[in-house]
CSV table of N, CA and C in Angstrom, one decimal:
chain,number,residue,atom,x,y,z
R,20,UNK,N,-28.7,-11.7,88.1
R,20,UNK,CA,-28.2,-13.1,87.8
R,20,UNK,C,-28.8,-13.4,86.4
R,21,UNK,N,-28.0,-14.0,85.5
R,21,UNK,CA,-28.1,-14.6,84.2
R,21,UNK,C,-28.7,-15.7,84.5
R,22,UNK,N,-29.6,-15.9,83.6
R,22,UNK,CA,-30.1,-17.8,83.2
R,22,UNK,C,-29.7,-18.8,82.6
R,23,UNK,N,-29.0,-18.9,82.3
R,23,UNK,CA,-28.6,-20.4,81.3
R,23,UNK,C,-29.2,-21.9,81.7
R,24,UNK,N,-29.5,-22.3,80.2
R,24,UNK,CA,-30.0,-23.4,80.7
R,24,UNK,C,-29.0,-24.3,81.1
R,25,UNK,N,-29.0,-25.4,81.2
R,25,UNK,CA,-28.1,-26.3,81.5
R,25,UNK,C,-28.0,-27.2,80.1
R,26,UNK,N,-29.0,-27.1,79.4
R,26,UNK,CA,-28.9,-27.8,78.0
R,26,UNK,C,-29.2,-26.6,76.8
R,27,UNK,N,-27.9,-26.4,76.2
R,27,UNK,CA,-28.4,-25.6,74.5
R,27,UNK,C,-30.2,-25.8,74.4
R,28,UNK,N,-30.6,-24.8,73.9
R,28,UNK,CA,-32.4,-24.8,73.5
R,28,UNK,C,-31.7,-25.1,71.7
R,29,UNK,N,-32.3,-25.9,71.5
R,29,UNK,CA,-32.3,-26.8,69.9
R,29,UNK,C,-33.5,-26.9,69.0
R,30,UNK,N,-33.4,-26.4,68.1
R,30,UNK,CA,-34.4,-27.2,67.5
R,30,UNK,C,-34.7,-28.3,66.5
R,31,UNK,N,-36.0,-29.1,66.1
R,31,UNK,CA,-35.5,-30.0,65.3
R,31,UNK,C,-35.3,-29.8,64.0
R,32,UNK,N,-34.9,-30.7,63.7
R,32,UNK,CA,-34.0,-30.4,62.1
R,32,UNK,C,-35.2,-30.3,60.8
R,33,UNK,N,-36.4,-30.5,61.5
R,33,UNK,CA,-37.5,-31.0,60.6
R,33,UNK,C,-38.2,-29.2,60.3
R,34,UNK,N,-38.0,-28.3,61.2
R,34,UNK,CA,-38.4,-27.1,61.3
R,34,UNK,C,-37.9,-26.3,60.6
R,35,UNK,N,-36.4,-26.8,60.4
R,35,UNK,CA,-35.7,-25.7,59.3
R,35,UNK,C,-36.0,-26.4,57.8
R,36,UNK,N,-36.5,-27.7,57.8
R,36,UNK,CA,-37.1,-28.3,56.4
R,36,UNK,C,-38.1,-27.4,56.0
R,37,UNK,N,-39.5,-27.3,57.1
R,37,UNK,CA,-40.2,-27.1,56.5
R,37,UNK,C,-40.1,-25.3,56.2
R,38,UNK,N,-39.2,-24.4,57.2
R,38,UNK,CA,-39.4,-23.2,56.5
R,38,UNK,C,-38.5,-22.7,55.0
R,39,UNK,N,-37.8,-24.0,54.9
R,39,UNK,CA,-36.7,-24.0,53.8
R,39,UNK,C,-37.6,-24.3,53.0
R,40,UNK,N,-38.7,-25.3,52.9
R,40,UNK,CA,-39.5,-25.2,51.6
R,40,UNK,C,-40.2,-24.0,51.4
R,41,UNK,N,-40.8,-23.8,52.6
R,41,UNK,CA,-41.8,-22.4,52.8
R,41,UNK,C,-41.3,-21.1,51.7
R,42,UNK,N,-40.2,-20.7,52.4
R,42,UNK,CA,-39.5,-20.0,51.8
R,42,UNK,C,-38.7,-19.9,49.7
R,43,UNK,N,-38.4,-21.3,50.2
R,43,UNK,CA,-37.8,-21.4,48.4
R,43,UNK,C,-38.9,-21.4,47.5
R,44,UNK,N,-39.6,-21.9,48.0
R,44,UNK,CA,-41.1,-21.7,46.9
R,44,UNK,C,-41.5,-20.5,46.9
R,45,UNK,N,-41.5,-19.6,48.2
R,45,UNK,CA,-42.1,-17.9,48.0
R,45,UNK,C,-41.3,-17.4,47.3
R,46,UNK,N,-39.8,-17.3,47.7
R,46,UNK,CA,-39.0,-16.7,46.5
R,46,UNK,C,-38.9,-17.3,44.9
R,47,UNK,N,-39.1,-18.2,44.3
R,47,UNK,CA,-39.7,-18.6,43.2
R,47,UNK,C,-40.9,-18.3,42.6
R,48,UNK,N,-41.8,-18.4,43.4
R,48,UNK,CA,-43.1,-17.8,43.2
R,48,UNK,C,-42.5,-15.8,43.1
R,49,UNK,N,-42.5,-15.7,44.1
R,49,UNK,CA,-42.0,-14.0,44.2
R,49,UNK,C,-40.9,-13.9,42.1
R,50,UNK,N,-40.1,-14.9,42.1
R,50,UNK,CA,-39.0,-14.9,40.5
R,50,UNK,C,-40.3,-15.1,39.5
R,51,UNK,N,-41.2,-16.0,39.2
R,51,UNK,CA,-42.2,-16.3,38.7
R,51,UNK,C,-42.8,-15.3,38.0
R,52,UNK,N,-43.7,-14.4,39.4
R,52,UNK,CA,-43.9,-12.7,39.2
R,52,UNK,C,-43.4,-12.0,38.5
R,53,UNK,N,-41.7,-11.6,38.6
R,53,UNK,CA,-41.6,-11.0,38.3
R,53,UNK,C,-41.1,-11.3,36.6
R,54,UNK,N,-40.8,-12.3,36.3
R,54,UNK,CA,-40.8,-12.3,35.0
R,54,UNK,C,-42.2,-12.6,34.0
R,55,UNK,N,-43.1,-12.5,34.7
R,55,UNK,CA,-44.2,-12.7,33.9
R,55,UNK,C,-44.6,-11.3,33.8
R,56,UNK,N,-44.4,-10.3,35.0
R,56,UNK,CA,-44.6,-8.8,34.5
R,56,UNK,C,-44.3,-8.5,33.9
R,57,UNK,N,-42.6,-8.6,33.6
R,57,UNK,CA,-41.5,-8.2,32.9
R,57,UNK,C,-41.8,-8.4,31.4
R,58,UNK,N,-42.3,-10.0,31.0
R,58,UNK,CA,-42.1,-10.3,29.8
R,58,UNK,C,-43.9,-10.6,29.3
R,59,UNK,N,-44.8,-10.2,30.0
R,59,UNK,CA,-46.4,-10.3,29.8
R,59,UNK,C,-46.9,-11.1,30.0
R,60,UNK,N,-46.4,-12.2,30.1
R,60,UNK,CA,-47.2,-13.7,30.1
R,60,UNK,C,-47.9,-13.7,30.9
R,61,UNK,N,-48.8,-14.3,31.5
R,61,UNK,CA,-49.5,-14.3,32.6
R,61,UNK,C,-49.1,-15.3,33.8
R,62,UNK,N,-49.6,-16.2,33.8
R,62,UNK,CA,-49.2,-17.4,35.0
R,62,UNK,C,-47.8,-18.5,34.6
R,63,UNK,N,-47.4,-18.0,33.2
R,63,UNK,CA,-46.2,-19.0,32.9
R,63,UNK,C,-45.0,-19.1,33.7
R,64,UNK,N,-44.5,-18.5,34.0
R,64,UNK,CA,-43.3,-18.4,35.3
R,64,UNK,C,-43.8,-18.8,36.0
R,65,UNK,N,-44.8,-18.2,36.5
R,65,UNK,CA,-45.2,-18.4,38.1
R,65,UNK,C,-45.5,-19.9,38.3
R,66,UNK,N,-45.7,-20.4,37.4
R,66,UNK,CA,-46.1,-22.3,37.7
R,66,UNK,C,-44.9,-22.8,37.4
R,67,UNK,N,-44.2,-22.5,36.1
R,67,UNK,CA,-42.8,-23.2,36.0
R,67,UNK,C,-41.8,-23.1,37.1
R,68,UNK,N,-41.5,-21.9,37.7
R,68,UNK,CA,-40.7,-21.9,38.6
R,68,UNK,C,-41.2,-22.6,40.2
R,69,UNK,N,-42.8,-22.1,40.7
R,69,UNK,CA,-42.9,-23.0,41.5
R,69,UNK,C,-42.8,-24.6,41.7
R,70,UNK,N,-43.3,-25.1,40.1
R,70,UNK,CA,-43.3,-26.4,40.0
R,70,UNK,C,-41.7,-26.9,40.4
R,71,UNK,N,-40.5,-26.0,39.9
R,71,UNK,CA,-39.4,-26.3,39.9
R,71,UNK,C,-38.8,-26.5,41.5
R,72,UNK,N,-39.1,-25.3,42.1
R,72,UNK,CA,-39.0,-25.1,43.3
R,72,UNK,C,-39.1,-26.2,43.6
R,73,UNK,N,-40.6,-26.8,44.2
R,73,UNK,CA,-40.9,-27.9,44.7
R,73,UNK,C,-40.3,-29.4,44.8
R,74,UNK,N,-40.2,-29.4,43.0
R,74,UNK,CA,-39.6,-31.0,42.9
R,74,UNK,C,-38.3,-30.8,43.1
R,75,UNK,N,-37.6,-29.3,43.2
R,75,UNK,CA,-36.0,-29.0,43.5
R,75,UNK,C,-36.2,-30.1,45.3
R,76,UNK,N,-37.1,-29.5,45.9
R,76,UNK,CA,-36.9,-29.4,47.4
R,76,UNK,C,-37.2,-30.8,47.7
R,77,UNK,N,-38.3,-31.3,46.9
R,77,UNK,CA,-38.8,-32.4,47.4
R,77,UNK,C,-37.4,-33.8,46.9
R,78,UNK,N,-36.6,-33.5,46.1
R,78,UNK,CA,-35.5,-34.5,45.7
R,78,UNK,C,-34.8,-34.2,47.1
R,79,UNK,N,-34.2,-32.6,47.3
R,79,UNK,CA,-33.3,-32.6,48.3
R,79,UNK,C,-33.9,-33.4,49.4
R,80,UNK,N,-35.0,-33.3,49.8
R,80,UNK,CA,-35.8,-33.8,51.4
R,80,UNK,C,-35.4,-35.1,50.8
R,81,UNK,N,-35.6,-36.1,49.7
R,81,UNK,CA,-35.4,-37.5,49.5
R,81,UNK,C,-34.1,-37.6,49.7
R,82,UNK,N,-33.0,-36.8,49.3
R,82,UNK,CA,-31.5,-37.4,48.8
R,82,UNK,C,-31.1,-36.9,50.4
R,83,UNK,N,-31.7,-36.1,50.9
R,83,UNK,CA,-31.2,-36.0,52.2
R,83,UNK,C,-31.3,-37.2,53.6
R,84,UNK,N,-32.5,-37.8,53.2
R,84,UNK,CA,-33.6,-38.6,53.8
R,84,UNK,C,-32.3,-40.3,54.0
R,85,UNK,N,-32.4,-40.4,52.6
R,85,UNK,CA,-31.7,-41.5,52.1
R,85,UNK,C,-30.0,-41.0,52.5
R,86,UNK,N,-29.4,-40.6,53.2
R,86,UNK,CA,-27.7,-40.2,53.6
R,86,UNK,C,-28.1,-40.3,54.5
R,87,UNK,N,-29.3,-40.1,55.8
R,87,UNK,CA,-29.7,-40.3,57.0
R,87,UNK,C,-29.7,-41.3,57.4
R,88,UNK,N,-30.8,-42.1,56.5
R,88,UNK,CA,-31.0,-43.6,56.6
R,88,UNK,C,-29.6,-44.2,56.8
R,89,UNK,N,-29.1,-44.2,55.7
R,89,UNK,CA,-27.9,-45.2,55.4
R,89,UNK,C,-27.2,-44.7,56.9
R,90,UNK,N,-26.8,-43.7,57.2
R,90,UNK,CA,-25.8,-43.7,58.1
R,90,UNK,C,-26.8,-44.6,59.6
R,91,UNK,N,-27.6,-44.0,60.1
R,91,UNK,CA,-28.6,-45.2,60.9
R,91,UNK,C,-28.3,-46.5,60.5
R,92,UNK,N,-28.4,-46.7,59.8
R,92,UNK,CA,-28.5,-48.6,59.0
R,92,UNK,C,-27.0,-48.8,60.0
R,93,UNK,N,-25.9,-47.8,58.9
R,93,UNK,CA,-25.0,-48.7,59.3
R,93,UNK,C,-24.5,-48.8,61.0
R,94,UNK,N,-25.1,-47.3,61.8
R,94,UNK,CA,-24.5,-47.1,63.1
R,94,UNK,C,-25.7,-48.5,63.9
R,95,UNK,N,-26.5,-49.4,63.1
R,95,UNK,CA,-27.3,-50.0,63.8
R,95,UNK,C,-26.5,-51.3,63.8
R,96,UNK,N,-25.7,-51.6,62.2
R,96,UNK,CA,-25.4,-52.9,62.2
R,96,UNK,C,-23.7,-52.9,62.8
R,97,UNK,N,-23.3,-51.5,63.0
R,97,UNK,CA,-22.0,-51.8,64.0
R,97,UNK,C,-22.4,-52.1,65.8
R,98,UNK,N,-23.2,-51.6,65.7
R,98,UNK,CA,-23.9,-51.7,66.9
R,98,UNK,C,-24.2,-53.4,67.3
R,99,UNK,N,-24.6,-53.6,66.2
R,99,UNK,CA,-25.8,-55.2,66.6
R,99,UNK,C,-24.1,-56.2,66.4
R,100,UNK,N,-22.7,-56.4,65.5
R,100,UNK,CA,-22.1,-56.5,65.0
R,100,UNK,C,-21.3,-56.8,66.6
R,101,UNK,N,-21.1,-55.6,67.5
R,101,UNK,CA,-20.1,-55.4,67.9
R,101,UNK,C,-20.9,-55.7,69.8
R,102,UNK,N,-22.2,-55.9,69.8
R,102,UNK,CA,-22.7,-56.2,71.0
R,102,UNK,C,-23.0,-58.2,70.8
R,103,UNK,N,-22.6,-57.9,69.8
R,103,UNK,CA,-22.7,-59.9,69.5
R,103,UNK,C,-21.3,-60.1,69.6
R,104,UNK,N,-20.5,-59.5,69.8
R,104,UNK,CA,-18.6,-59.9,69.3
R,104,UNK,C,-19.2,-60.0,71.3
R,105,UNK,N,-19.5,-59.1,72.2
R,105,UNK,CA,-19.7,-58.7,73.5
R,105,UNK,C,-20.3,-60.0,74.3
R,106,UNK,N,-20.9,-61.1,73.7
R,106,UNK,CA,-21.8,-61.3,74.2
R,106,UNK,C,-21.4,-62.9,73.7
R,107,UNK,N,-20.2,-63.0,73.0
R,107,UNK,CA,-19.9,-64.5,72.7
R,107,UNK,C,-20.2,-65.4,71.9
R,108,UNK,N,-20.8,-64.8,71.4
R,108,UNK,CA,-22.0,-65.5,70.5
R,108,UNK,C,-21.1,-66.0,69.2
């Protein structure tokens, strides 16, 4: 006999954030490396790109954050909008 659950196993959406940062920064860091081998410099890539990385990820988590919000806001004021149309008011 097979198991299935009765509900999809999910995870939250906050766990693919944070290995999406994890990750874009190692591979930056990892680009960083290798152009500072390549071209001698010492730690110049490696800070420019991670610095880049970061503020890349940390705008997306904002610009993502703020398209969240707004859609919440408005599914709150159709909500409050349309239980007051309900209620006679």
């Amino acid at each position: 006999m097979k198991f299935t659950p009765a509900k999809p196993i999910t995870s939250d959406p906050t766990l693919g954030r944070g290995m999406e940062l994890a990750l874009v920064t190692l591979v930056f860091l990892g680009l960083g490396y290798g152009f500072d081998r390549w071209l001698g410099t010492q730690p110049v890539f490696i800070i420019a790109f991670v610095l880049l990385a970061l503020v890349g990820q940390f705008a997306k988590m904002y610009y993502e954050y703020d398209a969240t919000m707004r859609i919440h806001e408005q599914q709150r004021s159709e909500a409050a909008s349309s239980s007051s149309r309900g209620t006679g008011r």
